[in-house]
Coordinates of C-alpha atoms and ligand atoms in Angstrom, one line a residue:
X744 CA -20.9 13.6 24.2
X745 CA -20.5 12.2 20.4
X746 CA -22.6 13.5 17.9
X747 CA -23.0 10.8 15.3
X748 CA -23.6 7.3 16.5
X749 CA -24.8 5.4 13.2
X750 CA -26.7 3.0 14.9
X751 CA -27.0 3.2 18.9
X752 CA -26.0 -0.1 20.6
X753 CA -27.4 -1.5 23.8
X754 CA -25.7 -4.2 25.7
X755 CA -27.3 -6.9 24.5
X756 CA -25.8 -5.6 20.7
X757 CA -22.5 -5.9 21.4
X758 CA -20.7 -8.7 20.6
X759 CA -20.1 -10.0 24.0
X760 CA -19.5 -8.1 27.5
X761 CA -16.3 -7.3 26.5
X762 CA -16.8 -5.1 23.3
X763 CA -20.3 -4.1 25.3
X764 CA -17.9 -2.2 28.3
X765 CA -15.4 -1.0 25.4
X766 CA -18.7 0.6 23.7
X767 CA -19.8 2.1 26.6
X768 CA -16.8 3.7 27.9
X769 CA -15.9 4.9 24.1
X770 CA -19.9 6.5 24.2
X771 CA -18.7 9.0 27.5
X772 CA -15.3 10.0 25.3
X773 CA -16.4 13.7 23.8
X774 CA -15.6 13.3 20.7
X775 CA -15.4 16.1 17.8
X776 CA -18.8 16.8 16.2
X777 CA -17.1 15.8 13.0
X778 CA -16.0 12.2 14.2
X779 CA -18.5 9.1 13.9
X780 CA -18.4 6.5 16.5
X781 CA -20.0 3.4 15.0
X782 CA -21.3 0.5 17.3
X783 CA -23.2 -2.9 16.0
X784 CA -26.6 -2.7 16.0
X785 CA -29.1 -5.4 16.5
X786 CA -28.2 -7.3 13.8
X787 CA -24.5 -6.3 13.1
X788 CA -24.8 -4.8 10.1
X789 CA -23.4 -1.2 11.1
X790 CA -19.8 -3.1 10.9
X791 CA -20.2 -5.7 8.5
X792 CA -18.2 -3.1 5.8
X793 CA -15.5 -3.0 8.3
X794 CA -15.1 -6.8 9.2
X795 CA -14.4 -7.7 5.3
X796 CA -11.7 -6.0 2.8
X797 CA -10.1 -6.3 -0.5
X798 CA -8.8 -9.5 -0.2
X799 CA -12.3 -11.6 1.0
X800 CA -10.5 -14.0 2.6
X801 CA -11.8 -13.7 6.3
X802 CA -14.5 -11.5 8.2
X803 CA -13.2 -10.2 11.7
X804 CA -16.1 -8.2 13.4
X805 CA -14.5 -5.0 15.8
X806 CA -16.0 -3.8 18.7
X807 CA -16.6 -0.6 17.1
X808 CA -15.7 2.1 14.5
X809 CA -14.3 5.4 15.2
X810 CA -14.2 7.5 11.9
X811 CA -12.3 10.5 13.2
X812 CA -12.8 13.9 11.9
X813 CA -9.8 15.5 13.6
X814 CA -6.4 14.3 14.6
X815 CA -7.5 15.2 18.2
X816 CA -10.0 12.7 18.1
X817 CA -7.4 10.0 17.7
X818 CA -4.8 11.6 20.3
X819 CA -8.1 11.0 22.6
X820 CA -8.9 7.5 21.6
X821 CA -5.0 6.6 21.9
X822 CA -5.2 8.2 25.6
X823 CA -8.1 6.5 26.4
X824 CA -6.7 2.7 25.3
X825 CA -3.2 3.7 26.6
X826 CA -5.1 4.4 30.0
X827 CA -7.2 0.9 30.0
X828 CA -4.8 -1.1 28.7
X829 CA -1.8 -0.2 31.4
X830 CA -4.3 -1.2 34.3
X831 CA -4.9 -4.4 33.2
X832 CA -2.8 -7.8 32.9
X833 CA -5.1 -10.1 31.1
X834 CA -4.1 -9.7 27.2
X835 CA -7.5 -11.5 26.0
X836 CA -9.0 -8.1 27.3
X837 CA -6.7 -5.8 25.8
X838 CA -8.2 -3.2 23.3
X839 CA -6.3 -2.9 19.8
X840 CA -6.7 -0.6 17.2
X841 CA -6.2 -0.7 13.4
X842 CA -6.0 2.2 10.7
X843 CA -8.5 1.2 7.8
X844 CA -7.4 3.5 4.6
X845 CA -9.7 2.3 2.0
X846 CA -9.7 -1.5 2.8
X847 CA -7.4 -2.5 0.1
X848 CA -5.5 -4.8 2.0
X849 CA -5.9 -8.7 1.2
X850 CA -5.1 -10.4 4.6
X851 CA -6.5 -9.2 7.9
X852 CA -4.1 -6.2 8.4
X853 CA -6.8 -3.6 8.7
X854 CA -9.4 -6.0 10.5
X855 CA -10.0 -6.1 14.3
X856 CA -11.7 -9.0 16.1
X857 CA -14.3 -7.9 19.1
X858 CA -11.4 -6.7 21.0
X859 CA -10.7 -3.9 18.5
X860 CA -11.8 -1.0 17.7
X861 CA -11.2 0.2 14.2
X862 CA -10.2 3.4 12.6
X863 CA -11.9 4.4 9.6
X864 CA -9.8 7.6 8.4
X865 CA -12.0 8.0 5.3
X866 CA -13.2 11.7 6.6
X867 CA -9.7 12.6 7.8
X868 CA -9.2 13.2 3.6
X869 CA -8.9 17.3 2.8
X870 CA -6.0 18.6 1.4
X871 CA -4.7 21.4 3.8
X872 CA -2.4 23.6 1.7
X873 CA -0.4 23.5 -1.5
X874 CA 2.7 25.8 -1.6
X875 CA 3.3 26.3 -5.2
X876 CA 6.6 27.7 -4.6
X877 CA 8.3 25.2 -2.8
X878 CA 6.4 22.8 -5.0
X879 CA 4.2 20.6 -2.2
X880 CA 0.9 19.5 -0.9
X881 CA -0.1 19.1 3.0
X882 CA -3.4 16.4 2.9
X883 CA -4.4 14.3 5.7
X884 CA -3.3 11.0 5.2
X885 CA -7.0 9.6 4.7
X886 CA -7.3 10.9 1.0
X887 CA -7.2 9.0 -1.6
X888 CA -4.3 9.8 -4.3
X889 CA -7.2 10.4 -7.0
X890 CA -8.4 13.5 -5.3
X891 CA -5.0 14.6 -4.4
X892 CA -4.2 14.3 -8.1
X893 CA -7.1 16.0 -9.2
X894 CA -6.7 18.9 -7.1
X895 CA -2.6 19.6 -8.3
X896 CA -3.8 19.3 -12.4
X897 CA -6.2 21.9 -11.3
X898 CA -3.6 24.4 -10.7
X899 CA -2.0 26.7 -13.1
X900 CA 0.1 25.7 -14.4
X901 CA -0.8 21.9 -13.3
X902 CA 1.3 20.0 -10.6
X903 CA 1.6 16.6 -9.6
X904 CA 3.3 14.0 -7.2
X905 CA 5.9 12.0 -9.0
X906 CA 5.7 8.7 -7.4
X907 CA 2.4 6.5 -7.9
X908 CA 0.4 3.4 -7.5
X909 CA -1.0 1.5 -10.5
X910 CA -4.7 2.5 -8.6
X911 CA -5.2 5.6 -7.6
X912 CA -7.6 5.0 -4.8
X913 CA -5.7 4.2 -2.5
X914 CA -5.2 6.1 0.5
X915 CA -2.2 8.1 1.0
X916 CA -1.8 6.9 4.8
X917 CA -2.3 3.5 3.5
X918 CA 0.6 3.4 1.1
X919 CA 2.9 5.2 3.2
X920 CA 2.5 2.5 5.8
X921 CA 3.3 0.4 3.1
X922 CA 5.6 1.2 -0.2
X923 CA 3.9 3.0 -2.5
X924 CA 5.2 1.6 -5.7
X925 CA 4.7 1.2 -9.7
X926 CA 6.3 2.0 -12.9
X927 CA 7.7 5.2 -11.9
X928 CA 9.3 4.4 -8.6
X929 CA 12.2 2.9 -11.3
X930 CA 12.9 7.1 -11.4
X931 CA 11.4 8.4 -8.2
X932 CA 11.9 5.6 -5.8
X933 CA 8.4 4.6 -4.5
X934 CA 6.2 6.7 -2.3
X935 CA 8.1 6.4 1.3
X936 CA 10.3 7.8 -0.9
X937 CA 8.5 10.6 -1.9
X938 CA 7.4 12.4 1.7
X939 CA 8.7 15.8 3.1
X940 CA 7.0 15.4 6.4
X941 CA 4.5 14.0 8.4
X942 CA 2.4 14.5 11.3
X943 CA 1.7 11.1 13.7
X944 CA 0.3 10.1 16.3
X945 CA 2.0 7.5 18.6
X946 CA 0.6 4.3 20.3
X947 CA 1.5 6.4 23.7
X948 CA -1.1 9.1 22.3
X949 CA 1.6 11.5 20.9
X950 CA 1.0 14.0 18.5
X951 CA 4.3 14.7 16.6
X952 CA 5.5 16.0 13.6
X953 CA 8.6 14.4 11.6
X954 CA 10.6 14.6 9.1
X955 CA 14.1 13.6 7.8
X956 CA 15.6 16.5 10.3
X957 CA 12.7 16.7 12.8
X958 CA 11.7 13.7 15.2
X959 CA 13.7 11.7 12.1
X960 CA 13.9 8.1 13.9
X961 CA 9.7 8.4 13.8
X962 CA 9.8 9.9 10.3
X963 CA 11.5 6.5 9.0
X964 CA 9.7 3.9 11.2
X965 CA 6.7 5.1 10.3
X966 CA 7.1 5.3 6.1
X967 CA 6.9 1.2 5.1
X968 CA 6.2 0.4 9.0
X969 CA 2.9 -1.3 9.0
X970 CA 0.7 0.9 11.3
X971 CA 3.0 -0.4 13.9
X972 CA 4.4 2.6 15.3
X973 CA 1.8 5.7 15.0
X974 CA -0.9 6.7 13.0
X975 CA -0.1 9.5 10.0
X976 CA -2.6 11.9 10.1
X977 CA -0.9 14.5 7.8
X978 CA 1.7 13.9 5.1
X979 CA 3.6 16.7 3.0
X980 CA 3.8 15.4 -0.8
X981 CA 6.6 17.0 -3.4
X982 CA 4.9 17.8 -6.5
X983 CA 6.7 18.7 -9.8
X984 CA 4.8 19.9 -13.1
X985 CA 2.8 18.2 -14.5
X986 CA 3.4 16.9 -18.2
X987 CA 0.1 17.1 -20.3
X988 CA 0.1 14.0 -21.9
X989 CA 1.6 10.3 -22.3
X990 CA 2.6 8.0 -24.3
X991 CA 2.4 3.8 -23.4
X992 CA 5.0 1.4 -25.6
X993 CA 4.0 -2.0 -25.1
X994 CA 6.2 -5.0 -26.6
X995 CA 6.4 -8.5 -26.7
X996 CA 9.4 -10.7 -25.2
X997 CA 9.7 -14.8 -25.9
X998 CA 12.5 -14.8 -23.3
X999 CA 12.8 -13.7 -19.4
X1000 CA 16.4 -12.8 -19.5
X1001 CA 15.9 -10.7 -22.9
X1002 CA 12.8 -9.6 -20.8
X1003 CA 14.4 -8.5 -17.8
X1004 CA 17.4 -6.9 -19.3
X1005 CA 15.7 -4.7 -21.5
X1006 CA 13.8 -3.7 -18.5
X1007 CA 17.1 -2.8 -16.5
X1008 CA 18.2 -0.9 -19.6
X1009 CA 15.8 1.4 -19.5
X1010 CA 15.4 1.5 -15.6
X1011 CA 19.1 2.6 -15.5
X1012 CA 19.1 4.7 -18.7
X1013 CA 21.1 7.8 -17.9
X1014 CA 19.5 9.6 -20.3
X1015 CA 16.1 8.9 -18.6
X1016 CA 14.1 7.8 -21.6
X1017 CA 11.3 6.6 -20.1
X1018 CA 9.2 8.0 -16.7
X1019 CA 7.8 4.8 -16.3
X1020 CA 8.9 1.1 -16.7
X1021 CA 6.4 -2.0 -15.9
X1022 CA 6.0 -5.5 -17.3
X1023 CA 4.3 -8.5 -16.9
X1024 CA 4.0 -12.3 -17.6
X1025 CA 1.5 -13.7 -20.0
X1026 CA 0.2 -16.8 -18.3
X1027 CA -2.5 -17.0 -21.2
X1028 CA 0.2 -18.2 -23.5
X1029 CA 2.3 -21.3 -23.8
X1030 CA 4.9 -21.4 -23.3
X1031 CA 4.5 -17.9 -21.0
X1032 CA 5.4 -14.7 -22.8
X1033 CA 6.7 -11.4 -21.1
X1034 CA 5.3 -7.7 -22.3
X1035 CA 7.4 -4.4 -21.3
X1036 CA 5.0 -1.5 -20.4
X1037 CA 6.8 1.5 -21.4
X1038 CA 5.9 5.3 -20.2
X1039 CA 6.8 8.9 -21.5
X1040 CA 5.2 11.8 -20.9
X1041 CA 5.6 14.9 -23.0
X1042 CA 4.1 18.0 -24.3
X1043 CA 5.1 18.0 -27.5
X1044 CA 5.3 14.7 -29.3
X1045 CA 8.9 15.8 -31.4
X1046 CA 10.3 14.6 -28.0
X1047 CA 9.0 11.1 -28.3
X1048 CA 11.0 8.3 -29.4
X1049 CA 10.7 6.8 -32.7
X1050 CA 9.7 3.3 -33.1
X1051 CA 12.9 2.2 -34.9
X1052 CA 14.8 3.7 -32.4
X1053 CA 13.0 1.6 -29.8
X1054 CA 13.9 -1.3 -31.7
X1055 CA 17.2 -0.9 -32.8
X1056 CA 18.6 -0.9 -28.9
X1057 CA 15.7 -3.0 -27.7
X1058 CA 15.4 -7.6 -28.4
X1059 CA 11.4 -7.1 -28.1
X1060 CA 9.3 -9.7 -30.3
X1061 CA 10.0 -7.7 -34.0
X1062 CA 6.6 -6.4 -34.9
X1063 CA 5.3 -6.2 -31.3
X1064 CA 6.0 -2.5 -30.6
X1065 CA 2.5 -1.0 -29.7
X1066 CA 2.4 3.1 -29.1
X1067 CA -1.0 4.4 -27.7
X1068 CA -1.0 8.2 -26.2
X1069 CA -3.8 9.5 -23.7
X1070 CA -3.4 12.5 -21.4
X1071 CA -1.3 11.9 -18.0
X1072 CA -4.7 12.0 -16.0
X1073 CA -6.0 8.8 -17.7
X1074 CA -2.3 7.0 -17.8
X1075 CA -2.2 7.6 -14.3
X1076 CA -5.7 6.9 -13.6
X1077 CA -6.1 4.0 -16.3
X1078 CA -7.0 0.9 -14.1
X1079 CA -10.4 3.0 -12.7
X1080 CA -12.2 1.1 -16.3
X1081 CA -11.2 -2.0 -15.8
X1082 CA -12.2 -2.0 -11.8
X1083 CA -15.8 -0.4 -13.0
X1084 CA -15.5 -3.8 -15.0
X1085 CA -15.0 -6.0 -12.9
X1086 CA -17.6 -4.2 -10.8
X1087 CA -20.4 -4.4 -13.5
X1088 CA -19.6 -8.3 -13.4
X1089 CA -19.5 -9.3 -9.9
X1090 CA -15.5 -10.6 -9.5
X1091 CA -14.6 -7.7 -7.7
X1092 CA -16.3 -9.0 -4.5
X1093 CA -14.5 -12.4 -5.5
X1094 CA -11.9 -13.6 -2.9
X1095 CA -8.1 -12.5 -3.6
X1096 CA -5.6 -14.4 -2.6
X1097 CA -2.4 -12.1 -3.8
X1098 CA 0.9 -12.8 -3.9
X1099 CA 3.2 -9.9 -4.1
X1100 CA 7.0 -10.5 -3.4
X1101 CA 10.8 -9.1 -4.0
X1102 CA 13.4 -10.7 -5.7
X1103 CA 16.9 -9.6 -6.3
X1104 CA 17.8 -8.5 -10.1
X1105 CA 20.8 -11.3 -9.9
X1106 CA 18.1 -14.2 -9.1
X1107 CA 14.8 -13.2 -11.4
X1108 CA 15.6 -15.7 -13.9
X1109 CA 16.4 -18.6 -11.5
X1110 CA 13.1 -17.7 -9.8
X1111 CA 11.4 -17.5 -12.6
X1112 CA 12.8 -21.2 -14.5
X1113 CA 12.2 -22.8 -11.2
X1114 CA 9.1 -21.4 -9.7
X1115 CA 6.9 -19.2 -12.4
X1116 CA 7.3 -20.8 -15.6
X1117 CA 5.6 -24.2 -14.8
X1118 CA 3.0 -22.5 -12.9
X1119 CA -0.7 -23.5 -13.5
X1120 CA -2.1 -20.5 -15.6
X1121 CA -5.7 -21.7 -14.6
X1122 CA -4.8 -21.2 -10.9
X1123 CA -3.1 -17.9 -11.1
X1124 CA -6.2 -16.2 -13.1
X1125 CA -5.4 -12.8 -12.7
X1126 CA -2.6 -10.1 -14.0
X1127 CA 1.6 -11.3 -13.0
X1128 CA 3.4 -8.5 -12.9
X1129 CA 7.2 -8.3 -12.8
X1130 CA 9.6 -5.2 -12.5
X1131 CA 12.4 -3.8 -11.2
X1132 CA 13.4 -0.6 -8.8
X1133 CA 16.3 0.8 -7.8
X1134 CA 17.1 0.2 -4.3
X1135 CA 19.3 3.5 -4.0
X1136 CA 16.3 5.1 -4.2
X1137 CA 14.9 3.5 -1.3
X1138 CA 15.8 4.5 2.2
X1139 CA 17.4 2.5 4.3
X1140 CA 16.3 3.6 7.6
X1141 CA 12.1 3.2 6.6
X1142 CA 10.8 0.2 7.7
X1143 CA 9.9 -1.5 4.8
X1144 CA 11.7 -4.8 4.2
X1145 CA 13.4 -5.7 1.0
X1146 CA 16.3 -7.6 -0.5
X1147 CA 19.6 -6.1 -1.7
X1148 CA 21.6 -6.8 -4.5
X1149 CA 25.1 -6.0 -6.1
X1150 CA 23.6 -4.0 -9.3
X1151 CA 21.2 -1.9 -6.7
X1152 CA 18.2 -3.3 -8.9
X1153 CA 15.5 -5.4 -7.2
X1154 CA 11.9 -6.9 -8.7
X1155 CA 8.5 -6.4 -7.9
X1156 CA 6.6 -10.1 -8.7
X1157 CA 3.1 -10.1 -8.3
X1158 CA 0.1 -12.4 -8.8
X1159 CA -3.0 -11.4 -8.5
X1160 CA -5.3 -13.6 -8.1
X1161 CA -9.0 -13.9 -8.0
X1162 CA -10.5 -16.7 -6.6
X1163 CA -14.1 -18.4 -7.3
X1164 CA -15.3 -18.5 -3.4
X1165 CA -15.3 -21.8 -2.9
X1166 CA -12.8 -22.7 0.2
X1167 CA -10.9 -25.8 -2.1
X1168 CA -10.0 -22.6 -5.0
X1169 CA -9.0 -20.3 -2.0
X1170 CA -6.4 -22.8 -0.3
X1171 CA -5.0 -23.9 -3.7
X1172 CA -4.3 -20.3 -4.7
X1173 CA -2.9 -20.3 -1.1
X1174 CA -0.6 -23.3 -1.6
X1175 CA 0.7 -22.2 -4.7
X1176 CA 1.8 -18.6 -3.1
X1177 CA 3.3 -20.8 -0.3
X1178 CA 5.2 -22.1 -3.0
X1179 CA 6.4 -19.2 -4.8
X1180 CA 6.7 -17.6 -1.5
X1181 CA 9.2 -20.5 -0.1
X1182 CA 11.1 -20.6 -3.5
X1183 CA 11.5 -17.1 -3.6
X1184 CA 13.0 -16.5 0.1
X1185 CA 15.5 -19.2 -0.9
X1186 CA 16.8 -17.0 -3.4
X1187 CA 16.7 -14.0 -1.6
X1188 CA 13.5 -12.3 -1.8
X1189 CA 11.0 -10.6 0.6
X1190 CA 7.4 -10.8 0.9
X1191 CA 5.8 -7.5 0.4
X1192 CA 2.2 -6.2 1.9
X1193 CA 2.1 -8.6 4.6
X1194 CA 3.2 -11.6 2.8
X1195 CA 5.0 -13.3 6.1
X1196 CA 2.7 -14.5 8.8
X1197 CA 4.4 -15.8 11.7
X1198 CA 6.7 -14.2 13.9
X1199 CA 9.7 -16.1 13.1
X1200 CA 8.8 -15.3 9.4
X1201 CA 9.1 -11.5 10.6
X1202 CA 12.1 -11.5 11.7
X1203 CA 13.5 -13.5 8.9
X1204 CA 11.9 -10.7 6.8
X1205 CA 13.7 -8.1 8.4
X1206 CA 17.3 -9.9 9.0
X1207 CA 19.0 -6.6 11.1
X1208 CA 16.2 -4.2 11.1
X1209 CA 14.2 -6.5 13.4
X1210 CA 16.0 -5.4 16.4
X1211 CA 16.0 -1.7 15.2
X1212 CA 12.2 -2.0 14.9
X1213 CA 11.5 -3.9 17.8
X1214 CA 13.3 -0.8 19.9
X1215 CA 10.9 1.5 18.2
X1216 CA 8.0 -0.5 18.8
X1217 CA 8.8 -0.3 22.7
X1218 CA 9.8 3.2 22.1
X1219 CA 6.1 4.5 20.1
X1220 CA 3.9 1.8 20.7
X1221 CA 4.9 0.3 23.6
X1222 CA 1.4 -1.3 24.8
X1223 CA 1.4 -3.0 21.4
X1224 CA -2.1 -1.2 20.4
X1225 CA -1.5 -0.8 16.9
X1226 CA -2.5 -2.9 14.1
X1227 CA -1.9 -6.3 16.1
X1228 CA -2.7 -8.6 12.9
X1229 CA 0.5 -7.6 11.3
X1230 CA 1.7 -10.0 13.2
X1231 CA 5.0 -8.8 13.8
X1232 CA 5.1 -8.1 16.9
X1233 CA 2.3 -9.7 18.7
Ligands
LIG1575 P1 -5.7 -0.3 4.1 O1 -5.6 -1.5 3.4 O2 -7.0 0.1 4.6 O3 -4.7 -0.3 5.4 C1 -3.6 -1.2 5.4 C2 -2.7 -1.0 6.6 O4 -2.0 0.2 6.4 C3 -3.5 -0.9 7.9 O5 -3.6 -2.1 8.6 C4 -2.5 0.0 8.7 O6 -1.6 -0.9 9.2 C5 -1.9 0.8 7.6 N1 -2.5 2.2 7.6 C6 -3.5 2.6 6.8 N2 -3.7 3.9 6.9 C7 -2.8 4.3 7.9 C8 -2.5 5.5 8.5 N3 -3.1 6.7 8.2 N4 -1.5 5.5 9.5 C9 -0.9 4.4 9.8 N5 -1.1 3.2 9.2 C10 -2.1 3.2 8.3 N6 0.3 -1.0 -3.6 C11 1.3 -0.4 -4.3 O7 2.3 -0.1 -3.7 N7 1.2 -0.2 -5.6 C12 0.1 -0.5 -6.4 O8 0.1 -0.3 -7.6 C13 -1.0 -1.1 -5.7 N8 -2.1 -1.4 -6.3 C14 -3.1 -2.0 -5.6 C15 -4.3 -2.3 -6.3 C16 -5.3 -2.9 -5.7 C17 -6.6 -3.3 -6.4 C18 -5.2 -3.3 -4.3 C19 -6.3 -4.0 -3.6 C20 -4.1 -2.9 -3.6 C21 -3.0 -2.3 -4.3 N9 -1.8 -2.0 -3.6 C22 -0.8 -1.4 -4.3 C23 -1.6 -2.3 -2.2 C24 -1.9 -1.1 -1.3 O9 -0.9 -0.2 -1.3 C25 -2.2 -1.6 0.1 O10 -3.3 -2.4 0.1 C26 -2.3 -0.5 1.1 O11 -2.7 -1.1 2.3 C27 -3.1 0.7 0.8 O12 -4.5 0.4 0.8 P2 -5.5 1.3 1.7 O13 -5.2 2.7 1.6 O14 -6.8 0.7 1.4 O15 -5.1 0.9 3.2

């Protein structure tokens, strides 16, 4: 039998008879000592941290909480829904399952109503083995990127993945399912570009490992697919060495097409100036004004360039060239102060209704002039951020969804928000990403981390990859178990 049931349910706990039978038959599953089965207890506290997340915006109780401490634990719980769901017809007594990372999601992609039964891969977080030869890391895919990273700049000499996220905890399964992306994925691609192999298991139960030559047609569904077609349990992660220290240009722009050209400048700079190019929009002023965020890392600072170079082939704001240099560790990990932050003060429990969308490089400014620029800055209250990738460095086959365009360069435009929790604040941040949302897709863009809703939405959002994903579905996940509010498929 299981080892570790937080709080021991009876019948009458459960939510209703449903969840009741799906707690009881999950209780007689034997279960690793190391896994945690969590059931409701009398007055449904044991779950409430698993029927809320990042974005606050709705509370979805599951059935239970398995928090698996070996892959085999999930192969079993797969098995065991795979088996009840194939005997029955009625789809309001299905049983779902959804992958929690670390609950940074801002819809209800990793929440599960009383039908579901949610996985919390938090303990499925140890780095495995680090090969400092062939220069990569093995970790299941519950860690958080912080831990990873401060395990590699450990080594000697110090190593490091290449690709990040602007927060660092974050779990690695997480943003695999997702993209994976910030300043440097301008150089690197994003992180579903950044993945040697994987192991996963299916919605049939399947263990299997992938890769771009192994089991490849999993490998690829899986990076940017949503949780829809397995769950990663152990990802391999290129490292390279790691540089000691950085150095942060920021700038000042009056114009978006000054803005956004500069930015492509250095994103497509043959010479590779910079490891790291961001921006965003500051809503604060009037009329809006744009700052570049600019990244190298070095060793020694002769390498650096100078100021007056910067502004002799760059149309920043003259005067508004700031340089500030920390070590790589606290570039990369420079967000943790301002969370603690918003912490001490109480917004981080705040609702966030985010908005994160692609455009394509030939349409930013007409999105911008028509849609951003007569924004309400009072409504948006929170950082905009707008840059651009490279879309050759992006995969084709992965899953994730994103617009194309003739110079290969596509934008990352985020708002996020935070909310006062009052219902009239949430739905008008919600109409104005409606909005954006609607104007954007009219020029092209994508919605990215589960901006789309509704099926037809989905399948807009994919264009040809929809069919191509819907016959992986059938092949990997064929019951439709896996992370249902996605809503792509169900
Ligand atoms: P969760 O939100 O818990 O899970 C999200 C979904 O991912 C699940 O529903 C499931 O479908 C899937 N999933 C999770 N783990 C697995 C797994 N092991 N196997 C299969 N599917 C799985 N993203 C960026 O790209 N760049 C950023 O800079 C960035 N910054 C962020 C900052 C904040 C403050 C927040 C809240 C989010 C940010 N994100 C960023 C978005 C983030 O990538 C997503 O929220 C992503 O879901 C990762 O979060 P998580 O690890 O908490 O996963």
């Amino acid at each position: 039998s299981f080892q570790h049931v937080l709080s021991e349910s009876s019948d009458s706990d459960c939510l209703n008879s449903f969840s009741s039978l799906v707690c009881k038959k999950l209780a007689n599953i034997h279960f690793s000592r190391t896994s945690s089965l969590i059931f409701n207890n009398a007055s449904f506290t044991a779950l409430s941290n698993y029927s809320d997340n990042f974005g606050h915006l709705l509370k979805l109780a599951p059935a239970a909480v398995l928090k698996p401490g070996e892959a085999k634990d999930i192969v079993k719980l797969i098995h065991f829904v795979y088996n009840f769901n194939s005997k029955i017809k009625n789809r309001k007594t299905k049983i779902y399952l959804a992958c929690r990372g670390n609950g940074h999601s801002t819809n209800d992609q990793d929440l599960l109503n009383k039908t579901g039964i949610i996985l919390d891969m938090s303990e499925l977080s140890s780095i495995l083995h680090i090969n400092t030869n062939k220069l990569w890391i093995d970790v299941e895919a519950g860690i958080l990127w912080l831990k990873l990273l401060k395990k590699t700049l450990k080594l000697n000499p110090p190593l490091s993945p290449r690709s990040w996220t602007d927060l660092l905890t974050l779990s690695v399964g997480g943003t695999l399912s997702n993209v994976g992306v910030s300043g440097q994925a301008g150089r690197f691609g994003p992180q579903i570009s950044n993945v040697l192999e994987m192991d996963v298991v299916t919605g049939r139960g399947r263990f299997i490992t992938c890769s771009p030559k192994l089991n490849s047609k999993l490998f690829y569904a899986v990076l940017g697919g949503l949780g829809q077609f397995g769950i990663i349990v152990r990802a391999r992660i290129p490292l390279r060495t790691a540089p000691l220290k950085a150095r942060t240009y920021t700038a000042v722009y009056n114009n978006i097409q000054s803005f956004t050209s500069d930015q492509k400048m250095f994103l497509n700079d043959p010479k590779k100036l910079f490891d790291y190019v961001e921006g965003s929009i500051n809503v604060s002023s009037n009329p809006f004004t744009f700052t570049i965020e600019l990244v190298k890392y070095y060793n020694n600072s002769s390498t650096l360039p100078t100021d007056s170079y910067l502004a002799s082939i760059s149309h920043f704001k003259a005067g508004s060239l700031i340089g500030v240099d920390s070590t790589y560790f606290d570039f990369l990990n420079r967000l943790q102060a301002t969370v603690d932050y918003l912490i001490s003060i109480g917004t981080w429990n705040f609702p966030h209704p985010w908005l994160n969308l692609w455009l394509p490089a030939s349409n930013i400014t007409e999105f911008y002039n028509s849609a951003v620029s007569s924004s309400n800055a009072t409504l948006i209250n929170g950082p905009v951020l707008l840059y651009p990738i490279r879309t050759n460095l992006i995969n084709s086959q992965t899953s994730l969804a994103f617009p194309s365009d003739p110079s290969n360069v596509i934008f990352l435009f985020a708002i996020l928000r935070t909310a006062s929790p009052e219902p009239t604040a949430i739905s008008a941040a919600e109409v104005d990403n409606l909005r954006l949302k609607t104007a954007a897709i009219a020029l092209g863009g994508k919605g990215l981390f589960n901006v789309a809703y509704t099926k037809t939405e989905w399948i807009q959002q994919y264009g040809s990859k929809y069919a191509r994903l819907s016959k992986y579905k059938k092949m990997y996940d064929p019951l439709h178990i896996l992370s249902p509010n996605q809503h792509i498929f169900n």
